[in-house]
PDB file of C-alpha atoms in Angstrom:
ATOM      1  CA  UNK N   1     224.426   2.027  42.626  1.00 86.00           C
ATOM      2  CA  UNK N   2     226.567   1.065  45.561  1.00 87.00           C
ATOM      3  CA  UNK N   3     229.864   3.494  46.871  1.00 92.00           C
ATOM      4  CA  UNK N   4     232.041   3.332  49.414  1.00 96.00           C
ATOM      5  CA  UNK N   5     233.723   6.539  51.119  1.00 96.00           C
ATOM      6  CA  UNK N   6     236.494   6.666  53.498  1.00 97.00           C
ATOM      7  CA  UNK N   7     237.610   9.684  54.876  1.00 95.00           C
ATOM      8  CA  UNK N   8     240.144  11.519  55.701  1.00 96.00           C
ATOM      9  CA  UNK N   9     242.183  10.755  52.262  1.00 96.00           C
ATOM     10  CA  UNK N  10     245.451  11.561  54.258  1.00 97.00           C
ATOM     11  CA  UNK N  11     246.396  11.908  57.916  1.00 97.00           C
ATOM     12  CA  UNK N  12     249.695  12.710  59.545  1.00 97.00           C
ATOM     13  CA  UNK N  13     250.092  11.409  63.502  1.00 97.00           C
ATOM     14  CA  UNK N  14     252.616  11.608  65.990  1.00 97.00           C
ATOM     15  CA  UNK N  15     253.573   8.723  67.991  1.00 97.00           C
ATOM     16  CA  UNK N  16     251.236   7.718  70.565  1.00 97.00           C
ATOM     17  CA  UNK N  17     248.229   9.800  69.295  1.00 97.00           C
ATOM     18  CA  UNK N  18     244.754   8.514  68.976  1.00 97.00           C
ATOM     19  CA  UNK N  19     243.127   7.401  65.394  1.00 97.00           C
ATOM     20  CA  UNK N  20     240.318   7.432  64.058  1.00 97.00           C
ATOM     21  CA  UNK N  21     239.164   6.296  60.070  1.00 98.00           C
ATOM     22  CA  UNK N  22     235.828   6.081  59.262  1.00 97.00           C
ATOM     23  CA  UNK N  23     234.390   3.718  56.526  1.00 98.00           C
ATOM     24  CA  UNK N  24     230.912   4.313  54.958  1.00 97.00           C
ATOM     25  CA  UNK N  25     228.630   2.678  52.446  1.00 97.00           C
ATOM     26  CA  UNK N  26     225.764   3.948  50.235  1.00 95.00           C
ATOM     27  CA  UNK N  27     223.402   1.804  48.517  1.00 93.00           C
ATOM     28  CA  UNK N  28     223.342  -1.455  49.775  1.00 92.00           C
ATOM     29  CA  UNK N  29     222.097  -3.311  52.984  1.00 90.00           C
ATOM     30  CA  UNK N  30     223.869  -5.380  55.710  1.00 93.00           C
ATOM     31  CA  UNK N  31     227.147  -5.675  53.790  1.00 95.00           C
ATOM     32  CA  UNK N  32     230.110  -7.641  54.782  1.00 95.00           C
ATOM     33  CA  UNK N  33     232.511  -4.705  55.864  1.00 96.00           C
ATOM     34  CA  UNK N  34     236.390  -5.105  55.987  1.00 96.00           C
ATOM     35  CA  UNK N  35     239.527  -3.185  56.894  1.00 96.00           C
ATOM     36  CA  UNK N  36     242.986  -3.970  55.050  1.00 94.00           C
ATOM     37  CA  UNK N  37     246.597  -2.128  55.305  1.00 94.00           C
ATOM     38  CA  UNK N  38     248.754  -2.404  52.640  1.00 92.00           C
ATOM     39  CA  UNK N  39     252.418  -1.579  53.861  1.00 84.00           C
ATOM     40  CA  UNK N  40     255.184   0.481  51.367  1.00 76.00           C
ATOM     41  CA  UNK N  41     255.868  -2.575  48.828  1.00 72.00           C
ATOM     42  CA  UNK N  42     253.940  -5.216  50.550  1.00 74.00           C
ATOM     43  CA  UNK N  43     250.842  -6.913  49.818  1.00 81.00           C
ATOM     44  CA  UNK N  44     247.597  -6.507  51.706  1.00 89.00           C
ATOM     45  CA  UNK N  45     246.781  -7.453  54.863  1.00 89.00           C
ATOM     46  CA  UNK N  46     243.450  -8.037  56.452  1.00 91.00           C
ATOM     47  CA  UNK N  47     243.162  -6.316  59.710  1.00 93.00           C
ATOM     48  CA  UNK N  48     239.544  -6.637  60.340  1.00 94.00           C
ATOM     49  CA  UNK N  49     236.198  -7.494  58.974  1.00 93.00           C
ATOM     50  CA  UNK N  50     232.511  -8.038  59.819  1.00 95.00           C
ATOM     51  CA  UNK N  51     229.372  -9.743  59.301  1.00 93.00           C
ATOM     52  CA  UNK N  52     227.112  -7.457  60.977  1.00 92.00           C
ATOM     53  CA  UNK N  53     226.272  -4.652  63.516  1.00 91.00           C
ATOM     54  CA  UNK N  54     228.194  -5.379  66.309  1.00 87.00           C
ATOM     55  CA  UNK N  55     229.955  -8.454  64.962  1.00 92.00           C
ATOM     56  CA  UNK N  56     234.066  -7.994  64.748  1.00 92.00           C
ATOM     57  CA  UNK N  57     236.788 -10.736  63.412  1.00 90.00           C
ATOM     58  CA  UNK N  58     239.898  -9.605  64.112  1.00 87.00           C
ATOM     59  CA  UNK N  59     242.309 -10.989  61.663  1.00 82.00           C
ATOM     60  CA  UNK N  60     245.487  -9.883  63.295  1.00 78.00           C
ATOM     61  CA  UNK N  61     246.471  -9.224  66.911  1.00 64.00           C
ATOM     62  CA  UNK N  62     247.734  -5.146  67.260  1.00 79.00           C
ATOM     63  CA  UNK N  63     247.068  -1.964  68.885  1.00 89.00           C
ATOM     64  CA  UNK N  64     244.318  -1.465  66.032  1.00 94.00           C
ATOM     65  CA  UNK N  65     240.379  -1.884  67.079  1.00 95.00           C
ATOM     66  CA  UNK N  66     237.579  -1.821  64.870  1.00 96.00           C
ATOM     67  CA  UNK N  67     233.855  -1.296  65.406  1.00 96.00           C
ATOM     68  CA  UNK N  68     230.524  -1.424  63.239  1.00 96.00           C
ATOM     69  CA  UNK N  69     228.305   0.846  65.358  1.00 94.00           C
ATOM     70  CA  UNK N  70     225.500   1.215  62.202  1.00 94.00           C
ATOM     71  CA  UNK N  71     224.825  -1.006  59.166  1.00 95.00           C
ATOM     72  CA  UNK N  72     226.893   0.895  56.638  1.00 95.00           C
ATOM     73  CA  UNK N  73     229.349   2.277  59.210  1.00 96.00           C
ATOM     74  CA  UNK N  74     233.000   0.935  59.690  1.00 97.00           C
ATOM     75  CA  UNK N  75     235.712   2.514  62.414  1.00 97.00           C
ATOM     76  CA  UNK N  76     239.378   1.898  62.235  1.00 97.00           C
ATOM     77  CA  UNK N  77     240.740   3.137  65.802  1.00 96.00           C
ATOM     78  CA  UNK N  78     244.033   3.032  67.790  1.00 96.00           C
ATOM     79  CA  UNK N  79     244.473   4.551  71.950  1.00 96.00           C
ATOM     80  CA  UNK N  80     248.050   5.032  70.824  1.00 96.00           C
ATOM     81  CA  UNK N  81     249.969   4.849  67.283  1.00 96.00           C
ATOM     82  CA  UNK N  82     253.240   3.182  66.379  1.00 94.00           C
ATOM     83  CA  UNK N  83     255.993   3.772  63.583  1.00 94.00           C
ATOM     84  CA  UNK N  84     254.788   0.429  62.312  1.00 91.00           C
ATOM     85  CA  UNK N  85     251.060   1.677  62.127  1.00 93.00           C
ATOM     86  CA  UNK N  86     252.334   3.763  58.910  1.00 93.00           C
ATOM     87  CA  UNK N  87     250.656   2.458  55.601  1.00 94.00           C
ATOM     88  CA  UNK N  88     247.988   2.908  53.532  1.00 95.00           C
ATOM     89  CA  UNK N  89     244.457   1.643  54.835  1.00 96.00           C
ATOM     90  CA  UNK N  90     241.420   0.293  52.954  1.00 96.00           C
ATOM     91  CA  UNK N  91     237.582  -0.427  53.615  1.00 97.00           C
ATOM     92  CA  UNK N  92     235.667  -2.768  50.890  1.00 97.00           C
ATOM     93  CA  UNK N  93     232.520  -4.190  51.593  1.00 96.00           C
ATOM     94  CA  UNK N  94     230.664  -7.704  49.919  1.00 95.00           C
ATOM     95  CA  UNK N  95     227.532  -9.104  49.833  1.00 92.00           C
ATOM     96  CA  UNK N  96     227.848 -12.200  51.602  1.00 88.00           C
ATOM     97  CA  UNK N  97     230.814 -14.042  49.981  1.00 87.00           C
ATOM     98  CA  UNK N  98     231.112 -12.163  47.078  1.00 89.00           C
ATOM     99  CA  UNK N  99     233.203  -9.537  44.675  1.00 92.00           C
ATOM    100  CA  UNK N 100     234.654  -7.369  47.377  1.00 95.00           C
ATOM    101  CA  UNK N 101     234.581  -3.456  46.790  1.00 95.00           C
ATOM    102  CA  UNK N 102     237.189  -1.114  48.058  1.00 96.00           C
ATOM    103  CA  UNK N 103     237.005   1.892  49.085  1.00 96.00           C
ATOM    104  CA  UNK N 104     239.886   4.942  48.014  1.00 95.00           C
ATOM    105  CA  UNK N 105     241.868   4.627  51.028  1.00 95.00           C
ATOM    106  CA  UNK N 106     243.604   6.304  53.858  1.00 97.00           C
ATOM    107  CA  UNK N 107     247.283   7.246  53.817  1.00 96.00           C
ATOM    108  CA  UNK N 108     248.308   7.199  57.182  1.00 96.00           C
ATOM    109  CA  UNK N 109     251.916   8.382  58.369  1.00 96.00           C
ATOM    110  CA  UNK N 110     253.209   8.539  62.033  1.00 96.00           C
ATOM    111  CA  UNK N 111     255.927  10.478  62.830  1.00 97.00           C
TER     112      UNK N 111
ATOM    113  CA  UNK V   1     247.832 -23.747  53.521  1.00 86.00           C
ATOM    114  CA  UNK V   2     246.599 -21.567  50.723  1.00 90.00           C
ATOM    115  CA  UNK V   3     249.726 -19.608  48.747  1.00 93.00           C
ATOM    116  CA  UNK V   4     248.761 -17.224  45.267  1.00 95.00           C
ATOM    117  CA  UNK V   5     251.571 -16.101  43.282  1.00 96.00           C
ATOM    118  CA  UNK V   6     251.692 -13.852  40.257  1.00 96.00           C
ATOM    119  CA  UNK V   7     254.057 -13.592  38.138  1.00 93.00           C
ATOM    120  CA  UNK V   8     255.618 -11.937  35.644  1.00 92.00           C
ATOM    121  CA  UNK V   9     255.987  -9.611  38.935  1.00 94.00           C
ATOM    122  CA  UNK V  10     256.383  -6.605  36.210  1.00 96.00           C
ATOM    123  CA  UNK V  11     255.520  -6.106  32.440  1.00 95.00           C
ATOM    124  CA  UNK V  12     255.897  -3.723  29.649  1.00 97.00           C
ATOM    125  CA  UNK V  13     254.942  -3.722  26.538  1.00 96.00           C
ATOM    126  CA  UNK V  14     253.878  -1.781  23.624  1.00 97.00           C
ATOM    127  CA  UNK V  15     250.488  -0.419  23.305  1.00 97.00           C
ATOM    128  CA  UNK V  16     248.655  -2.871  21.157  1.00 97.00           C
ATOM    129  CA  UNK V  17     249.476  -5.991  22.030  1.00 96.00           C
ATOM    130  CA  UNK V  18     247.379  -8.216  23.397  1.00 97.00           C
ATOM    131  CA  UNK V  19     248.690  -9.782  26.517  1.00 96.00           C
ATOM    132  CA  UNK V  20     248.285 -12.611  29.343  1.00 97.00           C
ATOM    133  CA  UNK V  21     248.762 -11.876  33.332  1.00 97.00           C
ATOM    134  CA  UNK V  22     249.069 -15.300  35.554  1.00 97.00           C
ATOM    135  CA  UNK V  23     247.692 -16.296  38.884  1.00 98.00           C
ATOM    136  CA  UNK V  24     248.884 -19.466  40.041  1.00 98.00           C
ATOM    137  CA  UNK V  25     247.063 -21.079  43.979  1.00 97.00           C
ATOM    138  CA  UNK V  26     248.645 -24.041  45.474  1.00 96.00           C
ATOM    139  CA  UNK V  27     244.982 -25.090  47.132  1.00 93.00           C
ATOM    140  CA  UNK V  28     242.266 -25.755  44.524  1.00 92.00           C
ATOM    141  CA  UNK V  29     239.668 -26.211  47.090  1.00 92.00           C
ATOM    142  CA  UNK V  30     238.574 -22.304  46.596  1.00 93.00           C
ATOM    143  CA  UNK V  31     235.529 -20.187  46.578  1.00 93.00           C
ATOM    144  CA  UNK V  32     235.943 -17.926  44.137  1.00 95.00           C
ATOM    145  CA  UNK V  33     238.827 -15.598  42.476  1.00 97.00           C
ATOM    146  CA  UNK V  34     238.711 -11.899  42.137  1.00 97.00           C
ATOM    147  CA  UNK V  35     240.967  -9.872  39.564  1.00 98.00           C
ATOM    148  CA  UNK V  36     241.669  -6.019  40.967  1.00 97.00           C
ATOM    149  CA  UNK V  37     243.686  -3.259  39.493  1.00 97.00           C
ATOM    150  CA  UNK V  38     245.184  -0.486  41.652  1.00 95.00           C
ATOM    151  CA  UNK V  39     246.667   2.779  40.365  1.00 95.00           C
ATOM    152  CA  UNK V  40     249.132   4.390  42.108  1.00 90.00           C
ATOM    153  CA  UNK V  41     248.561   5.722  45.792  1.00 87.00           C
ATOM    154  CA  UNK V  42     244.531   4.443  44.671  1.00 90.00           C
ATOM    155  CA  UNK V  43     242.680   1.996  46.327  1.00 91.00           C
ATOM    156  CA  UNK V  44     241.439  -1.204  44.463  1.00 94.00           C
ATOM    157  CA  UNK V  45     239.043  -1.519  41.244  1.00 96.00           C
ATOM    158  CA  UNK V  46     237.357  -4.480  41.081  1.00 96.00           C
ATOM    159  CA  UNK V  47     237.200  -6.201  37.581  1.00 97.00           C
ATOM    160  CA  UNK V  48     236.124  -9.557  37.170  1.00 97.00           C
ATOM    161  CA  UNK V  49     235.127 -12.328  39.902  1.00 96.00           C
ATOM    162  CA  UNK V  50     235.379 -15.794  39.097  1.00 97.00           C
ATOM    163  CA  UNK V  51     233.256 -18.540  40.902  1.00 95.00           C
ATOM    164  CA  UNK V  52     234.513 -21.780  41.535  1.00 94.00           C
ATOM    165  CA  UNK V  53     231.815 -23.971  38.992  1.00 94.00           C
ATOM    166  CA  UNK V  54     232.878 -21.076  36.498  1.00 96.00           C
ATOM    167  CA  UNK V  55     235.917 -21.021  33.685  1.00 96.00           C
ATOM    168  CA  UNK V  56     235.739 -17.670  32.910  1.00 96.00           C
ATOM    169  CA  UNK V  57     234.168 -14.499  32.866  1.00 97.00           C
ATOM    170  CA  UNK V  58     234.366 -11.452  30.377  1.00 97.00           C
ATOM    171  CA  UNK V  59     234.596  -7.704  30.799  1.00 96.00           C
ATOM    172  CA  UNK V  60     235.168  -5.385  27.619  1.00 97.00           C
ATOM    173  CA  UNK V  61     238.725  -5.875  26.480  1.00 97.00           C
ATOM    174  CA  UNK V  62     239.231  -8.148  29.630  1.00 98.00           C
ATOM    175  CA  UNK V  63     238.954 -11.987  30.092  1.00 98.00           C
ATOM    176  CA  UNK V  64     239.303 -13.734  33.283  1.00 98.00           C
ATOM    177  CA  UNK V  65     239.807 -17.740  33.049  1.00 98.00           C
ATOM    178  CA  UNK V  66     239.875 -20.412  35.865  1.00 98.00           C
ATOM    179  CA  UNK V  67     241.286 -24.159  35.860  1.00 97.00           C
ATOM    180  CA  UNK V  68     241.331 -24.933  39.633  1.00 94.00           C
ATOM    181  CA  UNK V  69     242.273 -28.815  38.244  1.00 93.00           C
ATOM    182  CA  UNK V  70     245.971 -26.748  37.927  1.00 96.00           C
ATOM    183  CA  UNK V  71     245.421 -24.277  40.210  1.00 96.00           C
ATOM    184  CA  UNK V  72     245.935 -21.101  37.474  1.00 97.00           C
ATOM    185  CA  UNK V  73     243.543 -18.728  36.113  1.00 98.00           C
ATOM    186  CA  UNK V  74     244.632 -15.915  33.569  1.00 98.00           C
ATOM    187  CA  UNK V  75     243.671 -12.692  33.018  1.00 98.00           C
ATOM    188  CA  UNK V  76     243.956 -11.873  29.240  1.00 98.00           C
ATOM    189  CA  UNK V  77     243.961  -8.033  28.017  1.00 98.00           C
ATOM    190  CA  UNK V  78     243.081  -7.305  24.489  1.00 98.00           C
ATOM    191  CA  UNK V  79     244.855  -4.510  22.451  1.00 97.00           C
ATOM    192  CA  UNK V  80     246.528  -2.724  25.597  1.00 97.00           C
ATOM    193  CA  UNK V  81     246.004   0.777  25.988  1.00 97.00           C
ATOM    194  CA  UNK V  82     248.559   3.128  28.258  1.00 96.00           C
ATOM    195  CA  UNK V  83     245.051   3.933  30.556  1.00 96.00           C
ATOM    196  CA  UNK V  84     246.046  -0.275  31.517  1.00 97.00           C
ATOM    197  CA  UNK V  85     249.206   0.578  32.869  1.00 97.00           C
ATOM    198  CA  UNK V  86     248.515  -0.629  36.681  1.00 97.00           C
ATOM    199  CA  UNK V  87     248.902  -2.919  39.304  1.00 96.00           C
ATOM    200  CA  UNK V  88     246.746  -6.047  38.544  1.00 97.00           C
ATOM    201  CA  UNK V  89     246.225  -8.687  41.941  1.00 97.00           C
ATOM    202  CA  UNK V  90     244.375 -11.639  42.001  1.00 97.00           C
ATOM    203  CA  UNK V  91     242.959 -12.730  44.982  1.00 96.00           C
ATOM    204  CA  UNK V  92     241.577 -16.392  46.360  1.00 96.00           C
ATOM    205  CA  UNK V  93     238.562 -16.575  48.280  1.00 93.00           C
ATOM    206  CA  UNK V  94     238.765 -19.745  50.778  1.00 85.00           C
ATOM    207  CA  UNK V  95     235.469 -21.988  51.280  1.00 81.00           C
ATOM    208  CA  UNK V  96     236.127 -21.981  55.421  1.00 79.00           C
ATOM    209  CA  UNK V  97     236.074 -17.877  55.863  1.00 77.00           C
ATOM    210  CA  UNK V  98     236.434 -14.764  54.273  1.00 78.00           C
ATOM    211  CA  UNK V  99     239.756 -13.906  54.083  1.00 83.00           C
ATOM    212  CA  UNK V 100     241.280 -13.438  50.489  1.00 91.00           C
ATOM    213  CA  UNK V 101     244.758 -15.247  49.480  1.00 92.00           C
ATOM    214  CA  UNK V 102     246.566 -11.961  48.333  1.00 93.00           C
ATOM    215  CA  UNK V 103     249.383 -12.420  44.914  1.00 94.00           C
ATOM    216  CA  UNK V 104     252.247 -10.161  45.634  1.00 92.00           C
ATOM    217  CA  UNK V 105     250.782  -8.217  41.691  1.00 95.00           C
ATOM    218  CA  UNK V 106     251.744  -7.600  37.818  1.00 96.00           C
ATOM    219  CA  UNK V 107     252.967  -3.946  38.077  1.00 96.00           C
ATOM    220  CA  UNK V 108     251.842  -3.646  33.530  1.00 97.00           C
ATOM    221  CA  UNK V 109     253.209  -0.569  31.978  1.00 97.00           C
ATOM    222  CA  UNK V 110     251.995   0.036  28.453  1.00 97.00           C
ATOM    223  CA  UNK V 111     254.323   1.891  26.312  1.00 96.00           C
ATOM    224  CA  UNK V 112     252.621   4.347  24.137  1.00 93.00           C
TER     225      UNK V 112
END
């Protein structure tokens, strides 16, 4: 069976610090790989997703990167955090086009 | 341009009962629609998918329906349990790319 793991499970960052979240998944092959935020009370937002290694759509301009530097491997990164970078931040991977499978999340919280 | 909205946006109701969550999309032209639940400070559980030549797809106590003709599809719970109390999202998937249509949620409490 397929699962996902994101680690860590929480992170606390001053302004301007570096991040790093690392998405990984077991059991399948060449997976569609995505990152999503989901803001205090908001709905979620796709950040970042991809197709393959190497291969990054970026959803919406920020200070947020992502890369896919092995099949099953998935980096959210930032040079330098904001206030707004706050929120809670999910991997899910597909085959091709479909269900989508999410990982348990990051809480992130800069301070 | 593709809009999903859900409502009611919050439910309660005694444990039991069986009970209907909505998921309306102003674009019919869709790929397929996914029903999630999310528990608090949790990330997403996947529970049905619905392709687009489908009308609906079954899960246990859960049944997902699709009539992209009106743009709905329903997500029907059978004698609710307090373990359902959660945050239930639908979500479109387009035909031109992978990005999924978010509803805003059902935040379902079930009253033991």
């Amino acid at each position: 069976s397929q699962t996902i793991h994101q680690w860590p499970a929480t992170l606390v960052q001053p302004v301007g610090s570096p991040l790093s979240l690392e998405c990984t998944v077991e059991g399948t092959s060449n997976p569609n790989l995505y990152w999503y935020r989901q803001a205090a009370g908001r709905g979620l937002q796709l950040l970042f997703y991809s197709v393959g290694i190497g291969q990054i759509s970026s959803e919406v301009p920020q200070n947020l990167s992502a890369s896919r530097p092995q099949d099953r491997q998935f980096i959210l990164s930032s040079k330098k955090l904001l206030l707004s970078d706050s929120g809670f931040y999910l991997c899910a991977w597909s085959v091709g086009r479909d269900a989508q499978y999410f990982g348990p999340g990051t809480r992130l919280t800069v301070t | 341009k593709q809009e999903v909205t859900q409502i009611p946006a919050a439910l309660s109701v005694p444990e039991g009962e069986n009970l209907v969550l909505n998921c309306s999309f102003t674009d019919s032209a869709i790929y397929n629609l996914q029903w999630f639940r999310q528990d608090p400070g949790k990330g997403l559980t996947s529970l049905l998918l619905i392709q687009s030549s489908q009308r609906e797809q079954t899960s246990g106590r859960l049944n997902a329906s699709l009539d992209k003709s009106s743009g709905r599809s329903t997500l029907y719970i059978a004698a609710s349990q307090p373990g359902d109390s959660a945050t239930y999202l639908c979500a479109v998937n387009r035909p031109s790319n992978y990005q999924l249509i978010w509803g805003a949620g059902t935040k379902l409490i079930i009253k033991p």
